[in-house]
Each structure stands twice: as structure tokens, then as C-alpha cells.
mmCIF file of C-alpha atoms and ligand atoms in Angstrom:
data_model
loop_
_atom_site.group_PDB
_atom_site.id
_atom_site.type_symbol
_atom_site.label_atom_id
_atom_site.label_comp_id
_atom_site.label_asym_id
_atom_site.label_seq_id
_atom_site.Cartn_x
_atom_site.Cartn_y
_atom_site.Cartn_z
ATOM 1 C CA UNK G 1 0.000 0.000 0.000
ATOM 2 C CA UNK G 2 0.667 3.824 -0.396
ATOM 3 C CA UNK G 3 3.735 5.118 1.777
ATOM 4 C CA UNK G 4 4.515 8.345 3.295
ATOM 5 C CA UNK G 5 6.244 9.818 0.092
ATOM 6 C CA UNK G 6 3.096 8.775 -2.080
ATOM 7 C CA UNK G 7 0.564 10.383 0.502
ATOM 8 C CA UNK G 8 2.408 13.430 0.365
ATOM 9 C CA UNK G 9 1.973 13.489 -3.755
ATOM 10 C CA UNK G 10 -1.367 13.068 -2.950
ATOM 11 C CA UNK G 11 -1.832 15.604 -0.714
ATOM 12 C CA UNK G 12 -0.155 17.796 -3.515
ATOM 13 C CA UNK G 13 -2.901 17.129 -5.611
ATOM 14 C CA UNK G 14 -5.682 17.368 -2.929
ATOM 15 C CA UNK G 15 -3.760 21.311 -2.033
ATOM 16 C CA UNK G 16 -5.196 23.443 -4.846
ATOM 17 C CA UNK G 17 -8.953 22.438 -3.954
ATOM 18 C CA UNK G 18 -8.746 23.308 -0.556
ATOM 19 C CA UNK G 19 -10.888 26.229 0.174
ATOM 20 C CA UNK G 20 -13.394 25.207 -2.794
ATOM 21 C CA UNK G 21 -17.450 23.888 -2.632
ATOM 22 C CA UNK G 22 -17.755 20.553 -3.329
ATOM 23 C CA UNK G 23 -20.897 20.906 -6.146
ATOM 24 C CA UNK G 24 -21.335 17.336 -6.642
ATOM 25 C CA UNK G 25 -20.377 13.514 -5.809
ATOM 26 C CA UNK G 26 -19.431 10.484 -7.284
ATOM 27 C CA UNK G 27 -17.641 7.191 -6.828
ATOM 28 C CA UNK G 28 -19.017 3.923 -5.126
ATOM 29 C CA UNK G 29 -18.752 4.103 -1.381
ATOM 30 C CA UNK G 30 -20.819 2.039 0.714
ATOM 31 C CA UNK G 31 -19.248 2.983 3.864
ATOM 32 C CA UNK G 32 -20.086 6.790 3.778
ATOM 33 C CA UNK G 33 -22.775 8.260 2.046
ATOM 34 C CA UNK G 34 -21.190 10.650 -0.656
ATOM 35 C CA UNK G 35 -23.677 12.737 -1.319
ATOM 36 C CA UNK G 36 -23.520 13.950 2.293
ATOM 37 C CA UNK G 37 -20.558 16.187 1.166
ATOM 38 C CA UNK G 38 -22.804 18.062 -1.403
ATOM 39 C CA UNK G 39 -22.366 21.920 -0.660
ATOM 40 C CA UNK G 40 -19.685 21.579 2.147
ATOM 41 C CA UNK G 41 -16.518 23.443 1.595
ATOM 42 C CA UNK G 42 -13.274 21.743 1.981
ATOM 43 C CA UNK G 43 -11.371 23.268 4.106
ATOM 44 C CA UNK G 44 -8.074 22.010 5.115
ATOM 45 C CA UNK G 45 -6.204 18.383 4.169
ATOM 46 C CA UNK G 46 -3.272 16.933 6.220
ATOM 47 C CA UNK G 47 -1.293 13.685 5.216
ATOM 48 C CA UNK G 48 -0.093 12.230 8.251
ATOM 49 C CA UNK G 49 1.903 8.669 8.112
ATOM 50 C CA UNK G 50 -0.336 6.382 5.533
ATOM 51 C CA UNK G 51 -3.001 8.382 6.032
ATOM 52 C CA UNK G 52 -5.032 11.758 4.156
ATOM 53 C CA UNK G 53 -7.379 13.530 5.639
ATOM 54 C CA UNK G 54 -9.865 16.137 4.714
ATOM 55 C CA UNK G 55 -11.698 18.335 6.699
ATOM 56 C CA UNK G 56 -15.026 19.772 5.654
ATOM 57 C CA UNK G 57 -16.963 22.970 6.854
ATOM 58 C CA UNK G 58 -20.056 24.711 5.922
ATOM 59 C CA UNK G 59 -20.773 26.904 2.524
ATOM 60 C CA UNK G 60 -21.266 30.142 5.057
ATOM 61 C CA UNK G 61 -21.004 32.087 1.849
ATOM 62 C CA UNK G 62 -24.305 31.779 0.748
ATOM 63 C CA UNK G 63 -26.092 33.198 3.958
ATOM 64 C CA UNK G 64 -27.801 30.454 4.592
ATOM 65 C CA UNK G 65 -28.853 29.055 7.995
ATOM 66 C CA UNK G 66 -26.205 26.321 9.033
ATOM 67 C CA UNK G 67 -28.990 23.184 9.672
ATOM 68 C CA UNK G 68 -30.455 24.558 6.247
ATOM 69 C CA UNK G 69 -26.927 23.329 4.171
ATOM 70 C CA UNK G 70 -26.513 20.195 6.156
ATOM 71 C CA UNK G 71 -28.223 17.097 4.972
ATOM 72 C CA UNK G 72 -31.130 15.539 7.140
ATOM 73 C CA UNK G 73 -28.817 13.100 9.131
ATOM 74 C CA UNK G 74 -26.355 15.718 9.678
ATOM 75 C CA UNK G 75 -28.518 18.717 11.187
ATOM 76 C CA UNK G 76 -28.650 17.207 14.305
ATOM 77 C CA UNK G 77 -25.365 18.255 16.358
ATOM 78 C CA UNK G 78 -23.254 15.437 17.925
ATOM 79 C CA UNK G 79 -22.118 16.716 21.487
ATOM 80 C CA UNK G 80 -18.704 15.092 22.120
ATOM 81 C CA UNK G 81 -17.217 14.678 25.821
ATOM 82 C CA UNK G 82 -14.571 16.949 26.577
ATOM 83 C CA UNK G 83 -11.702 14.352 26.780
ATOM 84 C CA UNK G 84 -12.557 13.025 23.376
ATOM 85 C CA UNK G 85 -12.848 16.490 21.406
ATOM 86 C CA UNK G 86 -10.108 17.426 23.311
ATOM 87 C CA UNK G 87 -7.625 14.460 22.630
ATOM 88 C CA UNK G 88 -7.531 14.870 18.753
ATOM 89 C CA UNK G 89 -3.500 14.774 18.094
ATOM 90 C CA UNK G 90 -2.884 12.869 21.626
ATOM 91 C CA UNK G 91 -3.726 9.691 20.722
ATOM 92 C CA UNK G 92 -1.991 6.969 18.354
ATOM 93 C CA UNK G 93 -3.316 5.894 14.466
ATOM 94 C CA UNK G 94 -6.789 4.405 15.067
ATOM 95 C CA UNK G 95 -5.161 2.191 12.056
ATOM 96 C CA UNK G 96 -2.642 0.816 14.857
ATOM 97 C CA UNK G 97 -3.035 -1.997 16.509
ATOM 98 C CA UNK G 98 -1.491 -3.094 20.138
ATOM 99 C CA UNK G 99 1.955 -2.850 19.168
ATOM 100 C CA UNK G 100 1.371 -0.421 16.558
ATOM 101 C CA UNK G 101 1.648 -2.150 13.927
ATOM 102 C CA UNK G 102 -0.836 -1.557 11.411
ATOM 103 C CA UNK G 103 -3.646 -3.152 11.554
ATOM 104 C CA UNK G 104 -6.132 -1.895 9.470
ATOM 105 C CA UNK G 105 -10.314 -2.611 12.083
ATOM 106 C CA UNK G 106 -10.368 -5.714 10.808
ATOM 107 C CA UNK G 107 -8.606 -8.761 9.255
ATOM 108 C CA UNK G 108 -11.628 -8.981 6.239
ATOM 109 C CA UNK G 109 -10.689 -4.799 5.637
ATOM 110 C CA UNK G 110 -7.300 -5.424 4.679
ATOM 111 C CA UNK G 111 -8.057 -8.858 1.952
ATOM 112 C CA UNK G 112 -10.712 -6.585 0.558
ATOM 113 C CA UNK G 113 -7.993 -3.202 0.699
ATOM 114 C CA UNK G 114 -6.226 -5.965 -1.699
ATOM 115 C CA UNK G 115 -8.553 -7.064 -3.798
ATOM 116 C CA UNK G 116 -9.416 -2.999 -4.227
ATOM 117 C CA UNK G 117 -12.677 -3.837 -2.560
ATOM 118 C CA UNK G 118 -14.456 -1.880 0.182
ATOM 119 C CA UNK G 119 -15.273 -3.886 3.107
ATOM 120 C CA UNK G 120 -18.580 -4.543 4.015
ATOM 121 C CA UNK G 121 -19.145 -2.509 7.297
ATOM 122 C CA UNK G 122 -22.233 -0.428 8.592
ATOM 123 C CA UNK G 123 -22.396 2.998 6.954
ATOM 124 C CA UNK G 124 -19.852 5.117 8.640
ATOM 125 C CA UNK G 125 -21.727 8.346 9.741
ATOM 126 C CA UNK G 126 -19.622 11.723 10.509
ATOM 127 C CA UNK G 127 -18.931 13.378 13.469
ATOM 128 C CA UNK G 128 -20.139 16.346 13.560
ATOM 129 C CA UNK G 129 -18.618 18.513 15.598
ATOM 130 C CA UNK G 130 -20.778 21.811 17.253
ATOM 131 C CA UNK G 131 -19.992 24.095 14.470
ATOM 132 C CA UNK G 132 -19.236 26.751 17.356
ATOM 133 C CA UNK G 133 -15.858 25.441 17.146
ATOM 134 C CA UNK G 134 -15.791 26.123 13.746
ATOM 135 C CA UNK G 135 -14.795 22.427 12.608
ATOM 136 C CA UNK G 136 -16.262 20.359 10.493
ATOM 137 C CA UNK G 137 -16.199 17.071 10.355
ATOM 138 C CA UNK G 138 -12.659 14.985 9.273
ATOM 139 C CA UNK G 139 -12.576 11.886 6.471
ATOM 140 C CA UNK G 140 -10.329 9.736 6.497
ATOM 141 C CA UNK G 141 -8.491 8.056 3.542
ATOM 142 C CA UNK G 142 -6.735 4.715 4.302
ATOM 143 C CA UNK G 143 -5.482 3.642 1.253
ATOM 144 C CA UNK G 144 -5.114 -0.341 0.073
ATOM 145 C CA UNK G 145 -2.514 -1.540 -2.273
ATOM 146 C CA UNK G 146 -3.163 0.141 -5.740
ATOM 147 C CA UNK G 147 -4.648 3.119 -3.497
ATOM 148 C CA UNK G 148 -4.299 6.091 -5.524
ATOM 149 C CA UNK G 149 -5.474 9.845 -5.846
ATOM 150 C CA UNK G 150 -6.567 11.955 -8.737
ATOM 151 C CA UNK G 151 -7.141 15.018 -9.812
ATOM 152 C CA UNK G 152 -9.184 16.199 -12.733
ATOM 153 C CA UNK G 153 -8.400 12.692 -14.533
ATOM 154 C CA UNK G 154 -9.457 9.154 -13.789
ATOM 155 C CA UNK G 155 -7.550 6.128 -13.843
ATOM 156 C CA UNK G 156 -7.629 4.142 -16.817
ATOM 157 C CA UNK G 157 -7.150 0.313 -17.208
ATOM 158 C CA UNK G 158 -3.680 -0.728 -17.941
ATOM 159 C CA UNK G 159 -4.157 -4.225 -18.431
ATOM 160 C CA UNK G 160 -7.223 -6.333 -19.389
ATOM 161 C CA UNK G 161 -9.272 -8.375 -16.534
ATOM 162 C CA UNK G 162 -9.554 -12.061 -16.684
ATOM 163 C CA UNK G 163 -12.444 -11.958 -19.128
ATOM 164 C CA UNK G 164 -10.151 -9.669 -21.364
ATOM 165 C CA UNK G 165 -11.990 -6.717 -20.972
ATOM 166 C CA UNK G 166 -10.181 -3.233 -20.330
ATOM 167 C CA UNK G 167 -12.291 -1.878 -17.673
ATOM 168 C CA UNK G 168 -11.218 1.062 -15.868
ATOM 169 C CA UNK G 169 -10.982 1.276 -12.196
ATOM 170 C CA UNK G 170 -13.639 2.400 -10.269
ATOM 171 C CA UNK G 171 -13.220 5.277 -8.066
ATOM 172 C CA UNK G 172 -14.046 4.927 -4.100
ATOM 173 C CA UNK G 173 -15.508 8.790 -4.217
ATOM 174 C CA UNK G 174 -15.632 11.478 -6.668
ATOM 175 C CA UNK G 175 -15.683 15.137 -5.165
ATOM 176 C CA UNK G 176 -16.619 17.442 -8.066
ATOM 177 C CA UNK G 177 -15.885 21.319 -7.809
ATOM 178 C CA UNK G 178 -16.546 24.329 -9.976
ATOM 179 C CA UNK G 179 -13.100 23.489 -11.965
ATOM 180 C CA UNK G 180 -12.014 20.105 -11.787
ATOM 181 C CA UNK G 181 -12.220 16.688 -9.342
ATOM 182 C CA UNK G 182 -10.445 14.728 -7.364
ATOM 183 C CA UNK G 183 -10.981 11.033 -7.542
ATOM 184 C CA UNK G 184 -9.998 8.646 -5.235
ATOM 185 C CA UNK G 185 -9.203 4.988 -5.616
ATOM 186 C CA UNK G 186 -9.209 1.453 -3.549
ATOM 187 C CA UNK G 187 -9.242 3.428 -0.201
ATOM 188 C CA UNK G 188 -10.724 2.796 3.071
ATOM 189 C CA UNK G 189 -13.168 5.989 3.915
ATOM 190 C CA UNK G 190 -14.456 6.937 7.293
ATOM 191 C CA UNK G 191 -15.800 10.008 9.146
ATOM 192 C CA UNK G 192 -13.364 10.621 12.300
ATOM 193 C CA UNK G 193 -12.203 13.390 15.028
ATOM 194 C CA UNK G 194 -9.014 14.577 13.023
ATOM 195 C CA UNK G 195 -5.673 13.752 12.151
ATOM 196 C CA UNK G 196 -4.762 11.032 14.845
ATOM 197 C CA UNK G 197 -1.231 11.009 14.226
ATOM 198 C CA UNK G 198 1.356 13.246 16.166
ATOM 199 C CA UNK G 199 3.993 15.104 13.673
ATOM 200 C CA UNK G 200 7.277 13.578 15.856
ATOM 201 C CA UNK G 201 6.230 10.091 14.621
ATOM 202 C CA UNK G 202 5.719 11.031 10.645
ATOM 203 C CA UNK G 203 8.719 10.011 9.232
ATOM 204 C CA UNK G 204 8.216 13.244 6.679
ATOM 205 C CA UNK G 205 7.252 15.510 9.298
ATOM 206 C CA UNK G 206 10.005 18.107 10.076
ATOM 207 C CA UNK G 207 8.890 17.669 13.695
ATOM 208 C CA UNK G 208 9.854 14.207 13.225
ATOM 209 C CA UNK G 209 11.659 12.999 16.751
ATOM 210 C CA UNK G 210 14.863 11.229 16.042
ATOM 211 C CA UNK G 211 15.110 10.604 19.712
ATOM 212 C CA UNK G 212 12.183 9.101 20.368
ATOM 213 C CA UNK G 213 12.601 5.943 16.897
ATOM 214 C CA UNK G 214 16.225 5.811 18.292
ATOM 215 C CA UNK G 215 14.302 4.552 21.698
ATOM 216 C CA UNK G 216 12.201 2.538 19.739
ATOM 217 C CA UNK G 217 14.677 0.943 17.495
ATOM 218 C CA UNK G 218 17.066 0.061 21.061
ATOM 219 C CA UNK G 219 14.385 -2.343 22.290
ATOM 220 C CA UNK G 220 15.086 -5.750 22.401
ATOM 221 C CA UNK G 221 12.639 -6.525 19.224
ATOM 222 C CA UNK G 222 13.775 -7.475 15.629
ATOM 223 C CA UNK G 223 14.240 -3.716 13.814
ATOM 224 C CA UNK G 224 12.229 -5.150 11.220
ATOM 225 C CA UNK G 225 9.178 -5.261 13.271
ATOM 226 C CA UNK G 226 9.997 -1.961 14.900
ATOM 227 C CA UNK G 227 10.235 -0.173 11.407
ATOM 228 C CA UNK G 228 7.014 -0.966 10.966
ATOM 229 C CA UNK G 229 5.563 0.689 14.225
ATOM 230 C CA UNK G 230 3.423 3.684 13.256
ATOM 231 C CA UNK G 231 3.721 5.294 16.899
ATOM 232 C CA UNK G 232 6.973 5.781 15.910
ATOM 233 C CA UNK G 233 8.005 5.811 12.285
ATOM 234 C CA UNK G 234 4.424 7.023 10.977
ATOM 235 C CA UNK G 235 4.625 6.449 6.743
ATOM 236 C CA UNK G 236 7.016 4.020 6.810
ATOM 237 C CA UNK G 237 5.761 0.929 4.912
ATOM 238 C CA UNK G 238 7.312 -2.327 3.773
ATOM 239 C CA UNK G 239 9.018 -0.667 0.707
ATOM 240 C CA UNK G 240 11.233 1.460 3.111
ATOM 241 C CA UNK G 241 11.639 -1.112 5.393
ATOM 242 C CA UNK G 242 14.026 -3.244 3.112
ATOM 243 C CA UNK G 243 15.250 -0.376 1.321
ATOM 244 C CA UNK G 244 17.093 0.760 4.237
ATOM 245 C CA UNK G 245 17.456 -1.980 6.020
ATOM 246 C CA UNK G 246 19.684 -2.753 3.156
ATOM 247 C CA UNK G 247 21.376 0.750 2.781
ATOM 248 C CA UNK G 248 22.263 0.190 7.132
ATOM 249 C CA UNK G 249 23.526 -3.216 6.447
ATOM 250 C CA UNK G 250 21.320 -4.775 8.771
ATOM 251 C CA UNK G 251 19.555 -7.790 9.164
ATOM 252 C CA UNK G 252 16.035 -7.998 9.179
ATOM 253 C CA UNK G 253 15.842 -10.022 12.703
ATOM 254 C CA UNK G 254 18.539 -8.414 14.383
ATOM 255 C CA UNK G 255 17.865 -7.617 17.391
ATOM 256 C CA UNK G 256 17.424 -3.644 18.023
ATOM 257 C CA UNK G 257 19.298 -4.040 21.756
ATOM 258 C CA UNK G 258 21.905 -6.028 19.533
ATOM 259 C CA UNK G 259 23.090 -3.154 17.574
ATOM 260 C CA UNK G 260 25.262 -0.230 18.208
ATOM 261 C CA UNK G 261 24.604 3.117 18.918
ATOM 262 C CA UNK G 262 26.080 3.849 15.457
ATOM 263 C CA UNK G 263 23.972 1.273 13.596
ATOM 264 C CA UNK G 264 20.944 2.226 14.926
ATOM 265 C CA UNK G 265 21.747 6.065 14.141
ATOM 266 C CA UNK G 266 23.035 5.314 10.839
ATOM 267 C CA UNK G 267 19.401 3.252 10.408
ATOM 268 C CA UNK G 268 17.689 6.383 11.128
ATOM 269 C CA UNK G 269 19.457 8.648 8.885
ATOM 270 C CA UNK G 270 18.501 6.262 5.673
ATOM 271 C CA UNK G 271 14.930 6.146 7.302
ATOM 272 C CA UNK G 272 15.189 10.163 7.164
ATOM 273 C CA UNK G 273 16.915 10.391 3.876
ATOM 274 C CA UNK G 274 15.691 7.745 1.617
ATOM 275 C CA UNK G 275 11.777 8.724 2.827
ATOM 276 C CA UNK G 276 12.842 12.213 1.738
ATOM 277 C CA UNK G 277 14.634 11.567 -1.635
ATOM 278 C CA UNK G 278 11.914 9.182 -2.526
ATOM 279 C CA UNK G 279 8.982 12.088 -2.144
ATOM 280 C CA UNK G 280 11.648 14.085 -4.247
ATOM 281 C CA UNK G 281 11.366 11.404 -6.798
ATOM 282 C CA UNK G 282 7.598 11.707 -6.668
ATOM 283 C CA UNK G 283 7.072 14.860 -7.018
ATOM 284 C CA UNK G 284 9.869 15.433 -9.478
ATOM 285 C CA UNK G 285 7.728 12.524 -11.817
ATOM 286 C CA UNK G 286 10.467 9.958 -11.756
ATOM 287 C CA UNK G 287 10.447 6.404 -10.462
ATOM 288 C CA UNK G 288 12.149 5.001 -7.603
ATOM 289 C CA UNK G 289 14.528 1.827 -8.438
ATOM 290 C CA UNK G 290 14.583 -0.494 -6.008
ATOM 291 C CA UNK G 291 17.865 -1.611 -4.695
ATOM 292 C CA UNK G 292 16.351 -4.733 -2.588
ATOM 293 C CA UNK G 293 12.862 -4.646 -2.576
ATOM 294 C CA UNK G 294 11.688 -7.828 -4.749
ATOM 295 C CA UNK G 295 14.886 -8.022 -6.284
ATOM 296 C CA UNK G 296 16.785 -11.874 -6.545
ATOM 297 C CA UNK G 297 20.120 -10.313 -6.467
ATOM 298 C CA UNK G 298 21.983 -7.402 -4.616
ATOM 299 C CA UNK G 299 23.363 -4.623 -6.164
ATOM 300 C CA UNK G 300 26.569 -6.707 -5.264
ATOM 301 C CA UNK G 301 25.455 -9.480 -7.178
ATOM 302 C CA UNK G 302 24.768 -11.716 -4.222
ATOM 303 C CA UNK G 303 21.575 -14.339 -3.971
ATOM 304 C CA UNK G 304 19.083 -12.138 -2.030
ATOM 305 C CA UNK G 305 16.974 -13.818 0.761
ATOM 306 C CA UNK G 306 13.045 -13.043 1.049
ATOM 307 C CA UNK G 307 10.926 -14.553 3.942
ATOM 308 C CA UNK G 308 7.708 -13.367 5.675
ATOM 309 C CA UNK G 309 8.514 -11.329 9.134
ATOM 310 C CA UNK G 310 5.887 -9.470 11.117
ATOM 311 C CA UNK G 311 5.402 -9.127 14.876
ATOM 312 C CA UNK G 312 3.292 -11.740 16.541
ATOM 313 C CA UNK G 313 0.605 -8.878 16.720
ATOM 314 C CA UNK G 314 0.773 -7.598 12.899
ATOM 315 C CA UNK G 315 0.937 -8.570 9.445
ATOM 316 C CA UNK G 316 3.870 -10.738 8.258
ATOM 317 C CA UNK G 317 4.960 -8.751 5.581
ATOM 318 C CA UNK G 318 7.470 -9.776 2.508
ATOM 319 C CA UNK G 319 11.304 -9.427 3.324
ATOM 320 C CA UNK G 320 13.789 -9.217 1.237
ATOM 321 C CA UNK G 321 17.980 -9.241 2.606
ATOM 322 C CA UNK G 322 21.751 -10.090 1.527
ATOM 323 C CA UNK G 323 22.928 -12.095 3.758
ATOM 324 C CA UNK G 324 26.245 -11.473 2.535
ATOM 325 C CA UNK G 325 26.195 -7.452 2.881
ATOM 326 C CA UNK G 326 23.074 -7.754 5.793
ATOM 327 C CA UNK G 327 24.969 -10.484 8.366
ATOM 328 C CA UNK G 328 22.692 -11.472 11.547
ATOM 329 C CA UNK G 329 24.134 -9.544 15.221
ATOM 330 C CA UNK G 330 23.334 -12.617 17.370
ATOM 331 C CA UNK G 331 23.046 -11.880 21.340
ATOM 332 C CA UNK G 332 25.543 -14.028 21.591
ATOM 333 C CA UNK G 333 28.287 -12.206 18.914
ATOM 334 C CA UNK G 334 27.491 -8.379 19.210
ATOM 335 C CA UNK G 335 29.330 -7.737 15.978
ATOM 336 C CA UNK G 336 29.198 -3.983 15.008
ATOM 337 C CA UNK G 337 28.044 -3.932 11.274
ATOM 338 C CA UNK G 338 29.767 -1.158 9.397
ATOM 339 C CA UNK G 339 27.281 2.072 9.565
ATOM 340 C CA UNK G 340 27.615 3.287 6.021
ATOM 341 C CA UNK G 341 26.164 6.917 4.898
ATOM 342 C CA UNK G 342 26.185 6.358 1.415
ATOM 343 C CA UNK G 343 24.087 8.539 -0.418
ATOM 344 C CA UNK G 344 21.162 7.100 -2.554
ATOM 345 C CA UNK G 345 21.943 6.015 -6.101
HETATM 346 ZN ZN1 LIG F 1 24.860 -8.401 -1.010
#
């Protein structure tokens, strides 16, 4: 699925229509009705980790009495307790699950996130917030595998189905506006509070807190699952995960409390730098090679490794490693791998 450098691209897209009416809907969403968004006003979008969100407010241009714009099932106000309004950016991805590793509500959302199908859940109605505070309400994109965004074009078929038909993708939800639309594709969509994810943990965010992964990454856990933690490395997916697991010349399973100070901060720096040069890529229009990443051989030309590894909680994702230029730290032989800083190719 989508990574942090590919939500930001689509938050690029999503920027110019921020501050526009939404005049009408489209797309194929069960889970939220879309034609609840008719005449709202979007008014702000954030990308945090593997997650966009857009906030919506009322059309107070046209003088019209707020309970008069809002659909039927919307006029009524939603009164939230104080903790809960109040806790919007204090609490963890409601994507993550004990550990934080992501797990999407529920085990059927994330084989029908792959299959580009939306799960079959009740109709996700918004919170509306008391439009005193002058917030509407947030959605939520949570994007599945060939997850995409947009704007003023759809996606077209690039290969035929198994019948040999070239039908093109369907889009999730369609938000039409005076000039242009922005479609969006295999996502999950729900209503929520806000942006649930704290800046210090996006792994794009300049707020991003170095200190706070390198505490992460010291626990006695295999830095492949820790990678994947969304408290702390928010946007970092499975893609990054062997990319610079690969760049650090580390092992997959090696132990975090294994590794040297050195390791673990040269591990962060690719985390920092190969997140960053890969939004650079994206936004620059050209594709990022793989170095590791579903590749048989290393860029050394050794046999590459691939296994499933995931924390007992979460997924067991693919995993790809040299064992050659990525040797195992064993508890038992603390060997300091050499911390490169190579820049990316
Ligand atoms: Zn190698």
C-alpha cells in the first residue's frame, strides 16, 4: 500500500482544492454516504503517516442558515465529551493496533484493501462537531494496495481483466468542484475526530523525533518489526523497510538491543533520507529503483533472501535481505556492522 512519500503526492494534488465547494459527488462508497458532502466546503487536508485527511466545513457564503446546508442526518449536532474532542493529536493511528503495527479494524478490511474492494461494514456516519468550534467534520483516507489519488483525470485500465476486458478502475468517491475533481481509488473511507497522528512520529514531518525511533529501534525486538511501528516511524511501509534496512547493512531479525549506537543512528538517517529523496522522486515525476525490494540479487550481485517477518501482533509482511552485505548480530556475537552513509543512487 501507499507510503509516506506517495501520501504526500497526494496531498499535492488534494492542495489546490482546498478552500473550494464541493458541487457534486461520485464514486461507489458504501461505507459513507457521498452525497452527504454536497455543498460543504473543503477546508483544510493533512497527510499524516499512511493516512489523508480532509476536513469539511459549511458553505457560510451563501447566507444560509447552518442546519439549512446540512443534509437531514447531519442537522442534528453530535455533542462530544470533553476528553474526546479534546484528545484529537494525543492519541496513536486508530489504524494501529497493540503494538502499533498496522492493523487496518479488521482482518476482512485489509483482503478486501487488496482485492481494491471496500469492506462490508455499517455505513460510517460523521462526526459532527458543534460548528461553534468552527470544525467540520474529518474523512479519512486509508489507502489499500493500488490506493491512488486523482485530480481532474481518472484512472484508466492498464491491463485487461480475466475476461479480457479493459475496464477502468472504479473510483471509491468522486468530489466534483466548480473546476475540476479529485478522484480517489481502492481506499478505506471513514468520518473521524481529526488527524490522529502526532507530527514527531511522521517520518516526513520536520517535527519528526529522532530521539524518540532511536528509543524505539534500542528495544530488544527485531528492527524489522519496529520499522514498521506507526507510533513511531508514521509512513514508513514495507518498501522502506528493506530499502534501508539494506542501505544500514542490517539484518532484518537483528535484534534492536543487539546493535550499536552507530547502527541504529546510521538506520535512522537512511529512514530520514531515503523517505525524503523518494517524495523528491515523486514529485519530481520519476520512479524510484529499487535496490532490494523484490529483487533476486543485490546490487553486489549476491543471492538475495526473502521470507515473511511481522510481529506476533501484525501482518507478516514480505522481506527481502543479503545475507552477505546484511549479516545477523546474534546476542551471543554483538558484531558492530559497518554504519555506512552512502548517499542514494
Ligand atoms: Zn549483497
Amino acid at each position: 500500500m501507499p507510503e509516506g512519500p506517495s501520501l504526500r503526492k497526494f496531498h499535492q494534488l488534494v492542495a489546490p482544492f482546498v478552500g473550494q465547494l464541493v458541487v457534486t459527488v461520485g464514486g461507489n462508497s458504501k461505507k459513507i454516504n457521498p452525497n452527504m458532502l454536497e455543498m460543504l466546503r473543503l477546508q483544510d487536508s493533512q497527510v499524516h503517516g499512511k493516512n489523508l485527511y480532509l476536513n469539511f466545513g459549511l458553505n457560510e457564503d451563501l447566507g444560509l442558515s447552518d442546519s439549512f446546508l446540512l443534509p437531514k442526518h447531519l442537522q442534528k449536532e453530535v455533542k462530544l465529551p470533553k476528553e474526546i474532542s479534546n484528545h484529537k493529536l494525543e492519541s496513536t493511528s486508530s489504524t494501529s493496533g497493540l503494538d502499533g503495527q498496522e492493523v487496518p479494524a479488521s482482518s476482512s478490511t485489509i483482503k478486501a484493501l487488496e482485492l481494491g474492494e471496500e469492506e462490508k461494514e455499517p455505513l460510517n456516519e460523521p462526526w459532527w462537531l458543534n460548528t461553534s468550534q468552527n470544525s467540520g467534520p474529518w474523512l479519512c483516507f486509508h489507502f489499500g494496495m493500488f490506493g491512488s489519488v486523482r485530480a481532474s483525470e481518472y484512472s484508466r485500465a492498464t491491463k485487461p481483466n480475466k475476461k479480457g476486458d479493459w475496464k477502468d478502475p472504479l473510483p471509491r468517491l468522486v468530489l466534483h468542484f466548480a473546476k475540476g475533481f479529485l478522484a480517489f481509488y481502492n481506499c478505506r473511507i471513514y468520518w473521524c475526530l481529526g488527524p490522529m497522528v502526532k507530527p514527531s512520529s511522521d517520518i516526513l514531518s520536520e517535527e519528526f523525533d529522532r530521539r524518540q525511533a532511536l528509543e524505539a529501534l534500542k528495544q530488544a525486538n527485531p528492527v524489522c518489526y519496529t520499522l514498521l511501528d506507526q507510533r513511531f516511524f508514521a509512513g514508513l511501509g514495507n518498501i522502506i523497510k528493506n530499502e534501508v534496512l539494506y542501505l544500514a547493512k542490517i539484518h532484518p531479525l537483528s535484534l534492536g538491543s543487539c546493535l550499536s549506537a552507530l547502527n541504529l543512528e546510521s538506520l535512522l538517517d537512511h529512514v530520514v533520507s531515503f523517505s525524503a529523496g523518494w517524495l523528491q522522486k515523486k514529485l519530481e515525476g520519476k520512479p524510484q529503483h529499487h535496490l532490494i525490494y523484490q529483487k533476486e540479487q543485490c546490487p553486489a550481485g549476491h543471492q538475495v533472501m526473502k521470507d515473511s517477518f511481522g510481529s506476533p501482533n501484525g501482518f507478516q509482511r514480505p522481506t527481502w535481505w543479503c545475507p552477505h552485505c546484511q549479516p545477523k548480530v546474534t546476542p551471543e556475537e554483538p558484531n558492530e556492522v559497518q554504519a555506512t552513509k552512502e548517499e542514494l543512487p
